[in-house]
mmCIF file of C-alpha atoms in Angstrom:
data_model
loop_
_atom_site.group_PDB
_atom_site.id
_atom_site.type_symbol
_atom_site.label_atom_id
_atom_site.label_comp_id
_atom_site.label_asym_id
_atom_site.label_seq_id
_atom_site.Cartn_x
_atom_site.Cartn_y
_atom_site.Cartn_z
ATOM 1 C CA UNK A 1 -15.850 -1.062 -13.133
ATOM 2 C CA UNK A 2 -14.455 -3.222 -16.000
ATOM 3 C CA UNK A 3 -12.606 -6.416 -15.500
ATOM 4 C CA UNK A 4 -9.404 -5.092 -17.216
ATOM 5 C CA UNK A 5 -9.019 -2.433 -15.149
ATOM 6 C CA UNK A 6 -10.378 -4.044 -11.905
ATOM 7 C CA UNK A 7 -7.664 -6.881 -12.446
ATOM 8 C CA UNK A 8 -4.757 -3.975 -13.493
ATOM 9 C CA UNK A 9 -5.874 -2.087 -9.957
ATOM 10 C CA UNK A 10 -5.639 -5.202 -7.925
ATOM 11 C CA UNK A 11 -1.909 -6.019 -9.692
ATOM 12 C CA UNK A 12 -0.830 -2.807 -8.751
ATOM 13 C CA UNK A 13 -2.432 -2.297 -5.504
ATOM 14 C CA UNK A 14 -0.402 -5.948 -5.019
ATOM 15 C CA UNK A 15 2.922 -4.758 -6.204
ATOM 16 C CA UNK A 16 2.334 -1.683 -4.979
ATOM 17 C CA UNK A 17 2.130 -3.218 -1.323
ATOM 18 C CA UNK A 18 4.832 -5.864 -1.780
ATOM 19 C CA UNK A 19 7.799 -3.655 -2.632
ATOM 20 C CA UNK A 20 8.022 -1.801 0.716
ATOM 21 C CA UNK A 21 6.787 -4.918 2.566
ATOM 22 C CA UNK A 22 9.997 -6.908 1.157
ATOM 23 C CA UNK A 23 12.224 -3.406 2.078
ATOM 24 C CA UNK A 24 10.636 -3.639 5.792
ATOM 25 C CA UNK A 25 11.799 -7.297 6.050
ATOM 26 C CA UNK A 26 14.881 -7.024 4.538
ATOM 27 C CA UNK A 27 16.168 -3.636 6.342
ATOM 28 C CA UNK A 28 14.858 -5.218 9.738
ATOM 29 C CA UNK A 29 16.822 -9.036 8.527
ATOM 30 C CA UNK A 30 19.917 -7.732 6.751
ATOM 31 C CA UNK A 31 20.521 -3.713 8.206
ATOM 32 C CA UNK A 32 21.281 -0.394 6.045
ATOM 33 C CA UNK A 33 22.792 -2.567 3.945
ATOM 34 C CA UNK A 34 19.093 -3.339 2.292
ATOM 35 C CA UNK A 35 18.247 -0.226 1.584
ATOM 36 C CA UNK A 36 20.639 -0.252 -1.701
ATOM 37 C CA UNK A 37 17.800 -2.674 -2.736
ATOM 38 C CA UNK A 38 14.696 0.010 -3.164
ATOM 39 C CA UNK A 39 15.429 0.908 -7.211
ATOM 40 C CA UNK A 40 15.616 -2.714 -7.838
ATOM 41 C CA UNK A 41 12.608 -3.565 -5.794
ATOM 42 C CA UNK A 42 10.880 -0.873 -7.852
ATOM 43 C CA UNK A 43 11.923 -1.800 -11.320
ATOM 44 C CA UNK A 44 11.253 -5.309 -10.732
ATOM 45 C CA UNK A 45 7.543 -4.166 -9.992
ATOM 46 C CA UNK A 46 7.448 -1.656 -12.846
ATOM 47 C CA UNK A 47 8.469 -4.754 -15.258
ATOM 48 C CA UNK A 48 6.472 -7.526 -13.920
ATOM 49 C CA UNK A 49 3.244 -5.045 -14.128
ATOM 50 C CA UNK A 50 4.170 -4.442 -17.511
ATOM 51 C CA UNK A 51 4.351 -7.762 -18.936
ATOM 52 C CA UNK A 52 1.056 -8.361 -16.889
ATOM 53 C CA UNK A 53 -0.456 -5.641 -18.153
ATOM 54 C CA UNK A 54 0.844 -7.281 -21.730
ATOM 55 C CA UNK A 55 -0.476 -10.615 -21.420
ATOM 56 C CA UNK A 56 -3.982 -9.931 -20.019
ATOM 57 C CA UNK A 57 -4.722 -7.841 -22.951
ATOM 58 C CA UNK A 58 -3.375 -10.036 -25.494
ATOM 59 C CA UNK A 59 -5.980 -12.697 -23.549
ATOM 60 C CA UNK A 60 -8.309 -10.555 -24.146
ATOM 61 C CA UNK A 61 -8.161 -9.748 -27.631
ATOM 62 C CA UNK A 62 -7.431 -13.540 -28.004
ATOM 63 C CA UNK A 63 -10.935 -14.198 -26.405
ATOM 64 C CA UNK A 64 -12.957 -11.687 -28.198
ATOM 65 C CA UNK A 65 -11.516 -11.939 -31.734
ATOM 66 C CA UNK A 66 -10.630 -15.547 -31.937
ATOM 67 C CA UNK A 67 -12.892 -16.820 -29.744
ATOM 68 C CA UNK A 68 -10.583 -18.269 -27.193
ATOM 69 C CA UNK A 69 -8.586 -19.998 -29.655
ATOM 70 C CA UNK A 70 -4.840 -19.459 -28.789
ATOM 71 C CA UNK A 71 -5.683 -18.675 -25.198
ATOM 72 C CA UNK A 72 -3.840 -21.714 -23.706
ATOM 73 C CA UNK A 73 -0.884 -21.763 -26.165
ATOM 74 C CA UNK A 74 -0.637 -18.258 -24.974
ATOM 75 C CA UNK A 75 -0.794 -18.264 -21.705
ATOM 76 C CA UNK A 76 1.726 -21.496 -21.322
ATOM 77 C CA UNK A 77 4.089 -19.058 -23.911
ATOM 78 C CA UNK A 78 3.892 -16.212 -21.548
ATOM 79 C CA UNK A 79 4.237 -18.396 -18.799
ATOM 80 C CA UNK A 80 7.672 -19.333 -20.139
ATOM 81 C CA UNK A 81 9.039 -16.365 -21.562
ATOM 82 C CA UNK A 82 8.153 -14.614 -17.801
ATOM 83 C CA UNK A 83 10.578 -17.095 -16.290
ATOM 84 C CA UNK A 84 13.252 -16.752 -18.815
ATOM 85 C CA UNK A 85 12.710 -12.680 -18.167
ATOM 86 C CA UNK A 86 13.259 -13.581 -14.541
ATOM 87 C CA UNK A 87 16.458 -15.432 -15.419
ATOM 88 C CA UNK A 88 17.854 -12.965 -17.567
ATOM 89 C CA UNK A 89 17.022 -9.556 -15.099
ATOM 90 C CA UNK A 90 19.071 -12.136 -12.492
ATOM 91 C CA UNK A 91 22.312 -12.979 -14.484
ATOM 92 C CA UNK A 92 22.046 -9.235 -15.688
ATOM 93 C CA UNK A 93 21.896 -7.968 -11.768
ATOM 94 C CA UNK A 94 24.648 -10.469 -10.695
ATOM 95 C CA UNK A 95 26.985 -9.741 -13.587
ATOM 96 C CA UNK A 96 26.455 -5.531 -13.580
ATOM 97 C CA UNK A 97 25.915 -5.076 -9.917
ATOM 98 C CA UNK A 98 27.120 -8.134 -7.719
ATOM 99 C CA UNK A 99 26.241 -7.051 -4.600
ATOM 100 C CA UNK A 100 23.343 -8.303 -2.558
ATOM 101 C CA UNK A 101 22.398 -10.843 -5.205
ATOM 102 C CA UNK A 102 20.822 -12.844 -2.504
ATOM 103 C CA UNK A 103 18.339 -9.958 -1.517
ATOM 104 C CA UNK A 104 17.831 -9.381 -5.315
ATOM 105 C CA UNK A 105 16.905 -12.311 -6.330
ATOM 106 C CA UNK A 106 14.386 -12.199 -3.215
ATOM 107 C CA UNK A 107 12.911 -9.649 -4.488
ATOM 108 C CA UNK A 108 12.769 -11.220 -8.202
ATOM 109 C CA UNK A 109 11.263 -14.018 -6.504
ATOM 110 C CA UNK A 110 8.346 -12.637 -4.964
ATOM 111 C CA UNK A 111 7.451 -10.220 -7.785
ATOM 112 C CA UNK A 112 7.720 -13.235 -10.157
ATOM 113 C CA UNK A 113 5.424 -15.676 -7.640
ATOM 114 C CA UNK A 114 2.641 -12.422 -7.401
ATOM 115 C CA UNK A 115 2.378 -11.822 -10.991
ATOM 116 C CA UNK A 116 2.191 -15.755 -12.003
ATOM 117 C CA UNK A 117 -0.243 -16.231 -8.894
ATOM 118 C CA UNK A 118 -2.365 -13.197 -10.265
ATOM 119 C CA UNK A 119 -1.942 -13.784 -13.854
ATOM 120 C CA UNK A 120 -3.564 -17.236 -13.479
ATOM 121 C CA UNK A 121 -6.518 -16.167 -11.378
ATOM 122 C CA UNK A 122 -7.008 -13.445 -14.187
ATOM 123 C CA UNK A 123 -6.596 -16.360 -16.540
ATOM 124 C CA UNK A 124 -8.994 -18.913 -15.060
ATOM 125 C CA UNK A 125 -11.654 -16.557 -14.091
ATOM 126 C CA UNK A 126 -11.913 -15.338 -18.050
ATOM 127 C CA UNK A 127 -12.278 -18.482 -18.935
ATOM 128 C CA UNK A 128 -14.898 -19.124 -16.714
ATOM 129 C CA UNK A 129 -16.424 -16.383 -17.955
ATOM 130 C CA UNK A 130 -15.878 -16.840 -20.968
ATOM 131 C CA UNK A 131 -17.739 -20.184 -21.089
ATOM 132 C CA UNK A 132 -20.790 -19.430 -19.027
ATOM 133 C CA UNK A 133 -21.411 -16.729 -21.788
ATOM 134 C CA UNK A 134 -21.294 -19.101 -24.881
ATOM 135 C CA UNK A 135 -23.175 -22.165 -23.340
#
C-alpha cells in the first residue's frame, strides 16, 4: 500500500471514529439537545479531511519536484491558514446558527487538534524519509 493512501485511510478511519465518539459524549453530557450537533460534526470532518487531503499532496509534489524546497514554508502556511479556517467556520456557526456554540466549537476543536496532530506525523515521517533516501 502507498504512503498517500495509507496516511488518507488512517485520517479517515480517525475522523471517521471521532465524530460519533464526540456525539456519544455529548448526548450522554448535554441530552437530546446534542443530537442537533451530528451535520456539524460531519461537515467539520468532511472539511478538515479535505484540506488534509490538500496539504499532504501539495507536500508531496513539493518533495518530488522541488526537492523538498518549500516544504517548511508550506507546511507553517497551511498550518496557519487551518487555524484561521477554524476561526472563520466558528464566527460563521455562532453568527448563522447560535445555538450550542459551546458543543460546536467542541467539535471544531477536536477535528482541528486530529488533523494538526496527523498532519505533522505525515509531515515528519516524509521528511524522514525523505532524507534517508538522498544521503
Amino acid at each position: 500500500m502507498s504512503t498517500p493512501v495509507k496516511h488518507t485511510g488512517i485520517a479517515a478511519l480517525t475522523l471517521l471514529l471521532a465524530g460519533p465518539l464526540l456525539l456519544l459524549g455529548e448526548t450522554w453530557i448535554m441530552g437530546r439537545a446534542a443530537l442537533q450537533q451530528a451535520l456539524p460534526i460531519s461537515v467539520l470532518a468532511a472539511v478538515f479531511f479535505a484540506t488534509m487531503l490538500i496539504e499532504q499532496y501539495v507536500l508531496r509534489y513539493l518533495r518530488q519536484t522541488k526537492g523538498g524546497k518549500g516544504v517548511t514554508g508550506f507546511y507553517l502556511l497551511s498550518k496557519m491558514l487551518r487555524l484561521l479556517l477554524a476561526i472563520a467556520m466558528l464566527l460563521v456557526y455562532a453568527i448563522a446558527i447560535r445555538t450550542n456554540i459551546v458543543l460546536f466549537a467542541v467539535n471544531l476543536f477536536v477535528c482541528y487538534i486530529i488533523t494538526v496532530v496527523l498532519s505533522s506525523i505525515f509531515c515528519v515521517k516524509g521528511e524522514q524519509k525523505g532524507k534517508t533516501t538522498i544521503q
